[in-house]
JSON list of C-alpha atoms in Angstrom, two decimals:
[
{"chain": "A", "resi": 1, "resn": "MET", "atom": "CA", "xyz": [-87.31, 25.13, 126.08]},
{"chain": "A", "resi": 2, "resn": "LEU", "atom": "CA", "xyz": [-86.65, 24.36, 122.43]},
{"chain": "A", "resi": 3, "resn": "ALA", "atom": "CA", "xyz": [-88.63, 26.54, 120.07]},
{"chain": "A", "resi": 4, "resn": "SER", "atom": "CA", "xyz": [-90.13, 24.79, 117.06]},
{"chain": "A", "resi": 5, "resn": "GLU", "atom": "CA", "xyz": [-88.66, 26.94, 114.31]},
{"chain": "A", "resi": 6, "resn": "THR", "atom": "CA", "xyz": [-87.65, 26.43, 110.72]},
{"chain": "A", "resi": 7, "resn": "GLY", "atom": "CA", "xyz": [-84.02, 26.24, 109.63]},
{"chain": "A", "resi": 8, "resn": "PRO", "atom": "CA", "xyz": [-82.56, 27.11, 106.22]},
{"chain": "A", "resi": 9, "resn": "ALA", "atom": "CA", "xyz": [-84.41, 25.59, 103.26]},
{"chain": "A", "resi": 10, "resn": "GLU", "atom": "CA", "xyz": [-82.97, 22.45, 101.68]},
{"chain": "A", "resi": 11, "resn": "SER", "atom": "CA", "xyz": [-84.24, 21.31, 98.27]},
{"chain": "A", "resi": 12, "resn": "GLY", "atom": "CA", "xyz": [-87.68, 22.75, 98.99]},
{"chain": "A", "resi": 13, "resn": "LEU", "atom": "CA", "xyz": [-88.28, 20.23, 101.78]},
{"chain": "A", "resi": 14, "resn": "LEU", "atom": "CA", "xyz": [-88.49, 22.60, 104.72]},
{"chain": "A", "resi": 15, "resn": "LEU", "atom": "CA", "xyz": [-91.80, 24.12, 105.72]},
{"chain": "A", "resi": 16, "resn": "ALA", "atom": "CA", "xyz": [-92.69, 26.30, 108.68]},
{"chain": "A", "resi": 17, "resn": "GLN", "atom": "CA", "xyz": [-93.50, 24.47, 111.88]},
{"chain": "A", "resi": 18, "resn": "PRO", "atom": "CA", "xyz": [-96.09, 25.51, 114.48]},
{"chain": "A", "resi": 19, "resn": "ARG", "atom": "CA", "xyz": [-94.72, 28.24, 116.76]},
{"chain": "A", "resi": 20, "resn": "GLU", "atom": "CA", "xyz": [-97.37, 28.39, 119.43]},
{"chain": "A", "resi": 21, "resn": "ARG", "atom": "CA", "xyz": [-95.69, 25.88, 121.75]},
{"chain": "A", "resi": 22, "resn": "GLY", "atom": "CA", "xyz": [-92.19, 24.62, 122.36]},
{"chain": "A", "resi": 23, "resn": "VAL", "atom": "CA", "xyz": [-91.65, 21.13, 120.98]},
{"chain": "A", "resi": 24, "resn": "GLN", "atom": "CA", "xyz": [-90.71, 19.78, 124.42]},
{"chain": "A", "resi": 25, "resn": "GLU", "atom": "CA", "xyz": [-94.29, 20.35, 125.54]},
{"chain": "A", "resi": 26, "resn": "TYR", "atom": "CA", "xyz": [-95.28, 17.49, 123.23]},
{"chain": "A", "resi": 27, "resn": "ALA", "atom": "CA", "xyz": [-92.99, 15.02, 125.04]},
{"chain": "A", "resi": 28, "resn": "VAL", "atom": "CA", "xyz": [-94.11, 11.38, 125.08]},
{"chain": "A", "resi": 29, "resn": "ASP", "atom": "CA", "xyz": [-92.73, 8.36, 126.92]},
{"chain": "A", "resi": 30, "resn": "ILE", "atom": "CA", "xyz": [-90.96, 6.09, 124.42]},
{"chain": "A", "resi": 31, "resn": "THR", "atom": "CA", "xyz": [-89.79, 2.53, 125.07]},
{"chain": "A", "resi": 32, "resn": "LEU", "atom": "CA", "xyz": [-88.06, 0.08, 122.73]},
{"chain": "A", "resi": 33, "resn": "ASP", "atom": "CA", "xyz": [-89.85, -2.93, 121.26]},
{"chain": "A", "resi": 34, "resn": "ALA", "atom": "CA", "xyz": [-87.62, -5.94, 121.92]},
{"chain": "A", "resi": 35, "resn": "ASN", "atom": "CA", "xyz": [-89.56, -8.05, 119.41]},
{"chain": "A", "resi": 36, "resn": "THR", "atom": "CA", "xyz": [-88.29, -5.83, 116.57]},
{"chain": "A", "resi": 37, "resn": "ALA", "atom": "CA", "xyz": [-84.62, -5.66, 117.63]},
{"chain": "A", "resi": 38, "resn": "HIS", "atom": "CA", "xyz": [-81.91, -7.11, 115.39]},
{"chain": "A", "resi": 39, "resn": "PRO", "atom": "CA", "xyz": [-80.25, -10.11, 117.13]},
{"chain": "A", "resi": 40, "resn": "ARG", "atom": "CA", "xyz": [-76.98, -8.20, 117.66]},
{"chain": "A", "resi": 41, "resn": "LEU", "atom": "CA", "xyz": [-78.67, -5.44, 119.61]},
{"chain": "A", "resi": 42, "resn": "LEU", "atom": "CA", "xyz": [-78.55, -5.41, 123.40]},
{"chain": "A", "resi": 43, "resn": "LEU", "atom": "CA", "xyz": [-81.45, -3.63, 125.09]},
{"chain": "A", "resi": 44, "resn": "SER", "atom": "CA", "xyz": [-81.49, -2.38, 128.68]},
{"chain": "A", "resi": 45, "resn": "GLU", "atom": "CA", "xyz": [-83.93, -3.91, 131.14]},
{"chain": "A", "resi": 46, "resn": "ASP", "atom": "CA", "xyz": [-86.06, -0.76, 131.16]},
{"chain": "A", "resi": 47, "resn": "LEU", "atom": "CA", "xyz": [-86.14, -0.74, 127.32]},
{"chain": "A", "resi": 48, "resn": "LYS", "atom": "CA", "xyz": [-84.71, 2.78, 127.21]},
{"chain": "A", "resi": 49, "resn": "SER", "atom": "CA", "xyz": [-81.21, 2.05, 125.90]},
{"chain": "A", "resi": 50, "resn": "VAL", "atom": "CA", "xyz": [-79.74, 0.05, 123.01]},
{"chain": "A", "resi": 51, "resn": "ARG", "atom": "CA", "xyz": [-76.22, -0.80, 121.87]},
{"chain": "A", "resi": 52, "resn": "CYS", "atom": "CA", "xyz": [-74.75, -3.20, 119.35]},
{"chain": "A", "resi": 53, "resn": "GLY", "atom": "CA", "xyz": [-73.06, -6.31, 120.69]},
{"chain": "A", "resi": 54, "resn": "GLU", "atom": "CA", "xyz": [-70.23, -8.27, 119.10]},
{"chain": "A", "resi": 55, "resn": "ARG", "atom": "CA", "xyz": [-72.22, -11.46, 118.60]},
{"chain": "A", "resi": 56, "resn": "THR", "atom": "CA", "xyz": [-75.56, -12.43, 117.15]},
{"chain": "A", "resi": 57, "resn": "GLN", "atom": "CA", "xyz": [-77.95, -13.68, 119.83]},
{"chain": "A", "resi": 58, "resn": "MET", "atom": "CA", "xyz": [-80.15, -16.73, 119.32]},
{"chain": "A", "resi": 59, "resn": "LEU", "atom": "CA", "xyz": [-83.57, -15.09, 119.14]},
{"chain": "A", "resi": 60, "resn": "PRO", "atom": "CA", "xyz": [-86.85, -16.09, 117.46]},
{"chain": "A", "resi": 61, "resn": "ASP", "atom": "CA", "xyz": [-87.00, -14.93, 113.84]},
{"chain": "A", "resi": 62, "resn": "ASN", "atom": "CA", "xyz": [-90.46, -13.46, 114.29]},
{"chain": "A", "resi": 63, "resn": "PRO", "atom": "CA", "xyz": [-91.99, -11.31, 111.50]},
{"chain": "A", "resi": 64, "resn": "GLU", "atom": "CA", "xyz": [-91.45, -8.09, 113.47]},
{"chain": "A", "resi": 65, "resn": "ARG", "atom": "CA", "xyz": [-87.70, -8.55, 113.89]},
{"chain": "A", "resi": 66, "resn": "PHE", "atom": "CA", "xyz": [-85.09, -6.90, 111.66]},
{"chain": "A", "resi": 67, "resn": "ASP", "atom": "CA", "xyz": [-82.67, -9.58, 110.45]},
{"chain": "A", "resi": 68, "resn": "ARG", "atom": "CA", "xyz": [-80.05, -7.55, 108.56]},
{"chain": "A", "resi": 69, "resn": "VAL", "atom": "CA", "xyz": [-80.11, -3.89, 109.58]},
{"chain": "A", "resi": 70, "resn": "VAL", "atom": "CA", "xyz": [-79.05, -3.35, 113.22]},
{"chain": "A", "resi": 71, "resn": "CYS", "atom": "CA", "xyz": [-82.06, -1.33, 114.34]},
{"chain": "A", "resi": 72, "resn": "VAL", "atom": "CA", "xyz": [-85.05, -1.43, 116.67]},
{"chain": "A", "resi": 73, "resn": "LEU", "atom": "CA", "xyz": [-88.44, 0.29, 116.73]},
{"chain": "A", "resi": 74, "resn": "GLY", "atom": "CA", "xyz": [-90.26, 1.95, 119.58]},
{"chain": "A", "resi": 75, "resn": "GLN", "atom": "CA", "xyz": [-93.44, 0.45, 121.01]},
{"chain": "A", "resi": 76, "resn": "GLN", "atom": "CA", "xyz": [-95.49, 3.64, 120.77]},
{"chain": "A", "resi": 77, "resn": "GLN", "atom": "CA", "xyz": [-97.64, 3.98, 117.64]},
{"chain": "A", "resi": 78, "resn": "ILE", "atom": "CA", "xyz": [-98.09, 7.45, 116.16]},
{"chain": "A", "resi": 79, "resn": "SER", "atom": "CA", "xyz": [-101.23, 7.99, 114.08]},
{"chain": "A", "resi": 80, "resn": "SER", "atom": "CA", "xyz": [-102.17, 11.60, 114.85]},
{"chain": "A", "resi": 81, "resn": "GLY", "atom": "CA", "xyz": [-101.05, 14.70, 116.73]},
{"chain": "A", "resi": 82, "resn": "ARG", "atom": "CA", "xyz": [-97.62, 15.93, 117.78]},
{"chain": "A", "resi": 83, "resn": "HIS", "atom": "CA", "xyz": [-94.99, 13.86, 119.56]},
{"chain": "A", "resi": 84, "resn": "TYR", "atom": "CA", "xyz": [-91.48, 14.60, 120.84]},
{"chain": "A", "resi": 85, "resn": "TRP", "atom": "CA", "xyz": [-88.69, 12.57, 122.44]},
{"chain": "A", "resi": 86, "resn": "GLU", "atom": "CA", "xyz": [-84.97, 12.94, 123.16]},
{"chain": "A", "resi": 87, "resn": "VAL", "atom": "CA", "xyz": [-82.12, 10.49, 122.66]},
{"chain": "A", "resi": 88, "resn": "GLU", "atom": "CA", "xyz": [-78.64, 10.70, 124.16]},
{"chain": "A", "resi": 89, "resn": "VAL", "atom": "CA", "xyz": [-76.06, 9.92, 121.48]},
{"chain": "A", "resi": 90, "resn": "GLY", "atom": "CA", "xyz": [-72.97, 10.88, 123.53]},
{"chain": "A", "resi": 91, "resn": "GLY", "atom": "CA", "xyz": [-69.66, 10.20, 121.84]},
{"chain": "A", "resi": 92, "resn": "LYS", "atom": "CA", "xyz": [-71.02, 7.80, 119.23]},
{"chain": "A", "resi": 93, "resn": "THR", "atom": "CA", "xyz": [-69.53, 8.11, 115.76]},
{"chain": "A", "resi": 94, "resn": "ASP", "atom": "CA", "xyz": [-72.53, 6.59, 113.96]},
{"chain": "A", "resi": 95, "resn": "TRP", "atom": "CA", "xyz": [-76.29, 6.48, 114.59]},
{"chain": "A", "resi": 96, "resn": "ASP", "atom": "CA", "xyz": [-79.69, 6.65, 112.88]},
{"chain": "A", "resi": 97, "resn": "LEU", "atom": "CA", "xyz": [-82.75, 8.27, 114.49]},
{"chain": "A", "resi": 98, "resn": "GLY", "atom": "CA", "xyz": [-86.25, 9.04, 113.26]},
{"chain": "A", "resi": 99, "resn": "VAL", "atom": "CA", "xyz": [-89.47, 7.19, 112.47]},
{"chain": "A", "resi": 100, "resn": "ALA", "atom": "CA", "xyz": [-90.62, 4.36, 110.22]},
{"chain": "A", "resi": 101, "resn": "LYS", "atom": "CA", "xyz": [-93.95, 3.02, 109.00]},
{"chain": "A", "resi": 102, "resn": "ARG", "atom": "CA", "xyz": [-95.48, 0.16, 110.93]},
{"chain": "A", "resi": 103, "resn": "THR", "atom": "CA", "xyz": [-95.78, -1.81, 107.67]},
{"chain": "A", "resi": 104, "resn": "ILE", "atom": "CA", "xyz": [-92.12, -1.58, 106.56]},
{"chain": "A", "resi": 105, "resn": "ASN", "atom": "CA", "xyz": [-90.24, -4.67, 105.44]},
{"chain": "A", "resi": 106, "resn": "ARG", "atom": "CA", "xyz": [-88.02, -5.97, 108.26]},
{"chain": "A", "resi": 107, "resn": "LYS", "atom": "CA", "xyz": [-86.13, -8.69, 106.37]},
{"chain": "A", "resi": 108, "resn": "GLY", "atom": "CA", "xyz": [-83.07, -8.60, 104.12]},
{"chain": "A", "resi": 109, "resn": "LYS", "atom": "CA", "xyz": [-81.55, -5.55, 102.50]},
{"chain": "A", "resi": 110, "resn": "LEU", "atom": "CA", "xyz": [-83.63, -2.42, 103.08]},
{"chain": "A", "resi": 111, "resn": "GLU", "atom": "CA", "xyz": [-83.99, 0.75, 101.03]},
{"chain": "A", "resi": 112, "resn": "VAL", "atom": "CA", "xyz": [-84.25, 3.22, 103.90]},
{"chain": "A", "resi": 113, "resn": "THR", "atom": "CA", "xyz": [-85.88, 6.20, 102.19]},
{"chain": "A", "resi": 114, "resn": "PRO", "atom": "CA", "xyz": [-89.16, 8.09, 102.73]},
{"chain": "A", "resi": 115, "resn": "ALA", "atom": "CA", "xyz": [-90.62, 6.36, 99.66]},
{"chain": "A", "resi": 116, "resn": "ASN", "atom": "CA", "xyz": [-90.15, 3.06, 101.51]},
{"chain": "A", "resi": 117, "resn": "GLY", "atom": "CA", "xyz": [-91.48, 4.30, 104.84]},
{"chain": "A", "resi": 118, "resn": "TYR", "atom": "CA", "xyz": [-88.34, 5.57, 106.61]},
{"chain": "A", "resi": 119, "resn": "TRP", "atom": "CA", "xyz": [-87.74, 9.14, 107.76]},
{"chain": "A", "resi": 120, "resn": "PHE", "atom": "CA", "xyz": [-84.50, 9.44, 109.70]},
{"chain": "A", "resi": 121, "resn": "LEU", "atom": "CA", "xyz": [-81.29, 11.36, 110.25]},
{"chain": "A", "resi": 122, "resn": "SER", "atom": "CA", "xyz": [-77.93, 9.57, 110.00]},
{"chain": "A", "resi": 123, "resn": "LEU", "atom": "CA", "xyz": [-74.52, 10.38, 111.44]},
{"chain": "A", "resi": 124, "resn": "ARG", "atom": "CA", "xyz": [-71.43, 8.66, 110.03]},
{"chain": "A", "resi": 125, "resn": "ASP", "atom": "CA", "xyz": [-67.85, 8.96, 111.29]},
{"chain": "A", "resi": 126, "resn": "LYS", "atom": "CA", "xyz": [-68.96, 11.72, 113.71]},
{"chain": "A", "resi": 127, "resn": "LYS", "atom": "CA", "xyz": [-68.94, 14.29, 110.89]},
{"chain": "A", "resi": 128, "resn": "SER", "atom": "CA", "xyz": [-71.11, 13.26, 107.93]},
{"chain": "A", "resi": 129, "resn": "CYS", "atom": "CA", "xyz": [-74.77, 13.92, 108.70]},
{"chain": "A", "resi": 130, "resn": "THR", "atom": "CA", "xyz": [-77.50, 13.20, 106.16]},
{"chain": "A", "resi": 131, "resn": "PHE", "atom": "CA", "xyz": [-81.25, 12.83, 105.91]},
{"chain": "A", "resi": 132, "resn": "ARG", "atom": "CA", "xyz": [-81.95, 9.57, 104.13]},
{"chain": "A", "resi": 133, "resn": "THR", "atom": "CA", "xyz": [-83.66, 10.80, 101.00]},
{"chain": "A", "resi": 134, "resn": "GLN", "atom": "CA", "xyz": [-82.77, 9.45, 97.55]},
{"chain": "A", "resi": 135, "resn": "PRO", "atom": "CA", "xyz": [-80.16, 10.76, 96.94]},
{"chain": "A", "resi": 136, "resn": "CYS", "atom": "CA", "xyz": [-79.22, 11.63, 100.52]},
{"chain": "A", "resi": 137, "resn": "THR", "atom": "CA", "xyz": [-79.61, 15.24, 101.67]},
{"chain": "A", "resi": 138, "resn": "ASP", "atom": "CA", "xyz": [-76.51, 16.61, 103.42]},
{"chain": "A", "resi": 139, "resn": "VAL", "atom": "CA", "xyz": [-77.21, 18.31, 106.76]},
{"chain": "A", "resi": 140, "resn": "ASP", "atom": "CA", "xyz": [-74.84, 20.74, 108.50]},
{"chain": "A", "resi": 141, "resn": "LEU", "atom": "CA", "xyz": [-74.66, 19.84, 112.20]},
{"chain": "A", "resi": 142, "resn": "ALA", "atom": "CA", "xyz": [-72.53, 22.91, 113.06]},
{"chain": "A", "resi": 143, "resn": "LEU", "atom": "CA", "xyz": [-71.99, 21.57, 116.60]},
{"chain": "A", "resi": 144, "resn": "ASN", "atom": "CA", "xyz": [-71.51, 17.92, 117.54]},
{"chain": "A", "resi": 145, "resn": "PRO", "atom": "CA", "xyz": [-74.73, 16.99, 119.41]},
{"chain": "A", "resi": 146, "resn": "GLN", "atom": "CA", "xyz": [-74.77, 14.96, 122.61]},
{"chain": "A", "resi": 147, "resn": "LYS", "atom": "CA", "xyz": [-78.55, 14.67, 122.63]},
{"chain": "A", "resi": 148, "resn": "ILE", "atom": "CA", "xyz": [-80.97, 14.65, 119.68]},
{"chain": "A", "resi": 149, "resn": "GLY", "atom": "CA", "xyz": [-84.61, 15.73, 119.90]},
{"chain": "A", "resi": 150, "resn": "VAL", "atom": "CA", "xyz": [-87.11, 14.17, 117.47]},
{"chain": "A", "resi": 151, "resn": "PHE", "atom": "CA", "xyz": [-90.42, 15.94, 116.82]},
{"chain": "A", "resi": 152, "resn": "VAL", "atom": "CA", "xyz": [-93.22, 14.42, 114.74]},
{"chain": "A", "resi": 153, "resn": "ASP", "atom": "CA", "xyz": [-96.24, 16.39, 113.59]},
{"chain": "A", "resi": 154, "resn": "TYR", "atom": "CA", "xyz": [-98.25, 13.54, 112.11]},
{"chain": "A", "resi": 155, "resn": "ASP", "atom": "CA", "xyz": [-101.16, 15.55, 110.74]},
{"chain": "A", "resi": 156, "resn": "ASN", "atom": "CA", "xyz": [-98.85, 17.97, 108.90]},
{"chain": "A", "resi": 157, "resn": "GLY", "atom": "CA", "xyz": [-96.42, 15.24, 107.79]},
{"chain": "A", "resi": 158, "resn": "GLN", "atom": "CA", "xyz": [-93.34, 16.73, 109.45]},
{"chain": "A", "resi": 159, "resn": "VAL", "atom": "CA", "xyz": [-90.33, 15.11, 111.10]},
{"chain": "A", "resi": 160, "resn": "SER", "atom": "CA", "xyz": [-87.91, 17.54, 112.79]},
{"chain": "A", "resi": 161, "resn": "PHE", "atom": "CA", "xyz": [-84.56, 17.07, 114.54]},
{"chain": "A", "resi": 162, "resn": "TYR", "atom": "CA", "xyz": [-82.90, 19.23, 117.20]},
{"chain": "A", "resi": 163, "resn": "ASN", "atom": "CA", "xyz": [-79.54, 19.54, 118.92]},
{"chain": "A", "resi": 164, "resn": "VAL", "atom": "CA", "xyz": [-81.02, 19.63, 122.43]},
{"chain": "A", "resi": 165, "resn": "ASP", "atom": "CA", "xyz": [-78.11, 21.03, 124.45]},
{"chain": "A", "resi": 166, "resn": "ALA", "atom": "CA", "xyz": [-77.30, 23.73, 121.90]},
{"chain": "A", "resi": 167, "resn": "LYS", "atom": "CA", "xyz": [-81.03, 24.46, 121.37]},
{"chain": "A", "resi": 168, "resn": "ILE", "atom": "CA", "xyz": [-80.51, 24.33, 117.61]},
{"chain": "A", "resi": 169, "resn": "HIS", "atom": "CA", "xyz": [-82.99, 23.15, 114.99]},
{"chain": "A", "resi": 170, "resn": "ILE", "atom": "CA", "xyz": [-81.08, 20.75, 112.71]},
{"chain": "A", "resi": 171, "resn": "TYR", "atom": "CA", "xyz": [-83.50, 19.73, 109.98]},
{"chain": "A", "resi": 172, "resn": "THR", "atom": "CA", "xyz": [-87.17, 19.34, 109.10]},
{"chain": "A", "resi": 173, "resn": "PHE", "atom": "CA", "xyz": [-88.53, 17.02, 106.43]},
{"chain": "A", "resi": 174, "resn": "ASN", "atom": "CA", "xyz": [-92.03, 17.54, 105.11]},
{"chain": "A", "resi": 175, "resn": "ASP", "atom": "CA", "xyz": [-94.00, 14.62, 103.67]},
{"chain": "A", "resi": 176, "resn": "TRP", "atom": "CA", "xyz": [-97.34, 12.97, 104.36]},
{"chain": "A", "resi": 177, "resn": "PHE", "atom": "CA", "xyz": [-98.14, 9.84, 106.34]},
{"chain": "A", "resi": 178, "resn": "ASP", "atom": "CA", "xyz": [-100.64, 7.23, 105.16]},
{"chain": "A", "resi": 179, "resn": "ASP", "atom": "CA", "xyz": [-99.99, 4.73, 107.95]},
{"chain": "A", "resi": 180, "resn": "VAL", "atom": "CA", "xyz": [-99.02, 4.49, 111.60]},
{"chain": "A", "resi": 181, "resn": "VAL", "atom": "CA", "xyz": [-95.36, 5.38, 112.23]},
{"chain": "A", "resi": 182, "resn": "LEU", "atom": "CA", "xyz": [-93.07, 4.18, 115.01]},
{"chain": "A", "resi": 183, "resn": "PRO", "atom": "CA", "xyz": [-89.89, 5.65, 116.55]},
{"chain": "A", "resi": 184, "resn": "PHE", "atom": "CA", "xyz": [-86.77, 4.25, 114.84]},
{"chain": "A", "resi": 185, "resn": "PHE", "atom": "CA", "xyz": [-83.35, 3.72, 116.44]},
{"chain": "A", "resi": 186, "resn": "SER", "atom": "CA", "xyz": [-80.06, 2.32, 115.17]},
{"chain": "A", "resi": 187, "resn": "PRO", "atom": "CA", "xyz": [-76.84, 2.50, 117.22]},
{"chain": "A", "resi": 188, "resn": "CYS", "atom": "CA", "xyz": [-75.05, 1.13, 114.10]},
{"chain": "A", "resi": 189, "resn": "THR", "atom": "CA", "xyz": [-72.21, -1.37, 114.42]},
{"chain": "A", "resi": 190, "resn": "ASN", "atom": "CA", "xyz": [-69.35, -1.02, 116.91]},
{"chain": "A", "resi": 191, "resn": "LYS", "atom": "CA", "xyz": [-66.63, -0.20, 114.35]},
{"chain": "A", "resi": 192, "resn": "GLN", "atom": "CA", "xyz": [-64.01, -2.11, 116.36]},
{"chain": "A", "resi": 193, "resn": "GLY", "atom": "CA", "xyz": [-64.90, -0.36, 119.60]},
{"chain": "A", "resi": 194, "resn": "LYS", "atom": "CA", "xyz": [-65.06, 3.19, 118.21]},
{"chain": "A", "resi": 195, "resn": "ASN", "atom": "CA", "xyz": [-68.86, 3.25, 118.28]},
{"chain": "A", "resi": 196, "resn": "GLN", "atom": "CA", "xyz": [-69.71, 0.93, 121.16]},
{"chain": "A", "resi": 197, "resn": "GLY", "atom": "CA", "xyz": [-71.71, 3.40, 123.26]},
{"chain": "A", "resi": 198, "resn": "PRO", "atom": "CA", "xyz": [-75.50, 3.12, 123.53]},
{"chain": "A", "resi": 199, "resn": "LEU", "atom": "CA", "xyz": [-78.38, 5.22, 122.33]},
{"chain": "A", "resi": 200, "resn": "THR", "atom": "CA", "xyz": [-80.42, 6.14, 125.39]},
{"chain": "A", "resi": 201, "resn": "ILE", "atom": "CA", "xyz": [-83.94, 7.57, 125.43]},
{"chain": "A", "resi": 202, "resn": "SER", "atom": "CA", "xyz": [-83.85, 10.29, 128.06]},
{"chain": "A", "resi": 203, "resn": "GLN", "atom": "CA", "xyz": [-86.55, 11.95, 130.10]},
{"chain": "A", "resi": 204, "resn": "VAL", "atom": "CA", "xyz": [-87.63, 15.29, 128.66]},
{"chain": "A", "resi": 205, "resn": "PRO", "atom": "CA", "xyz": [-87.56, 18.02, 131.33]},
{"chain": "A", "resi": 206, "resn": "GLY", "atom": "CA", "xyz": [-90.87, 19.60, 132.20]},
{"chain": "A", "resi": 207, "resn": "PRO", "atom": "CA", "xyz": [-91.76, 23.19, 131.33]}
]
């Protein structure tokens, strides 16, 4: 079981998390919302996995759909309480994981910062990990994760990330939420085959 514990402070953004329960006890079932997926993204039939294809699909340009950033939201709305899910990242070199406001802009160039309704962790080139503040906050991964745990404490305004297999707390960002938030996923582009693997929402083991 992963303990919900605080890591080293970064720019005053880390606050203590609740210790009375392991974060995995707050596991929720997350599925992807196909109506929000960028046209290059390929979703599995069970809506648990996403990867970036080589071509743009002909899909309706509905208001919910991202048209420039290759990302997709989860269907489950978070407006209170504590929620946790796990995502297999495998050997991917690049990915983005976290949450975003329901009311975010989906069209054109996006400023993906907490001030604009995005709270997520980014990996680039399998070594550069940042939390997307402005400017970005560097995060030390220590070990290359195969599976990332995301924990949201809505009422306390916290988003936390874990290296599941190593049972390591990576980072916690403290803010406050004034709107419903949704799980956020980006497998990023393929980088000529170097980053073609999927992001897969995995089942959280029971206690």
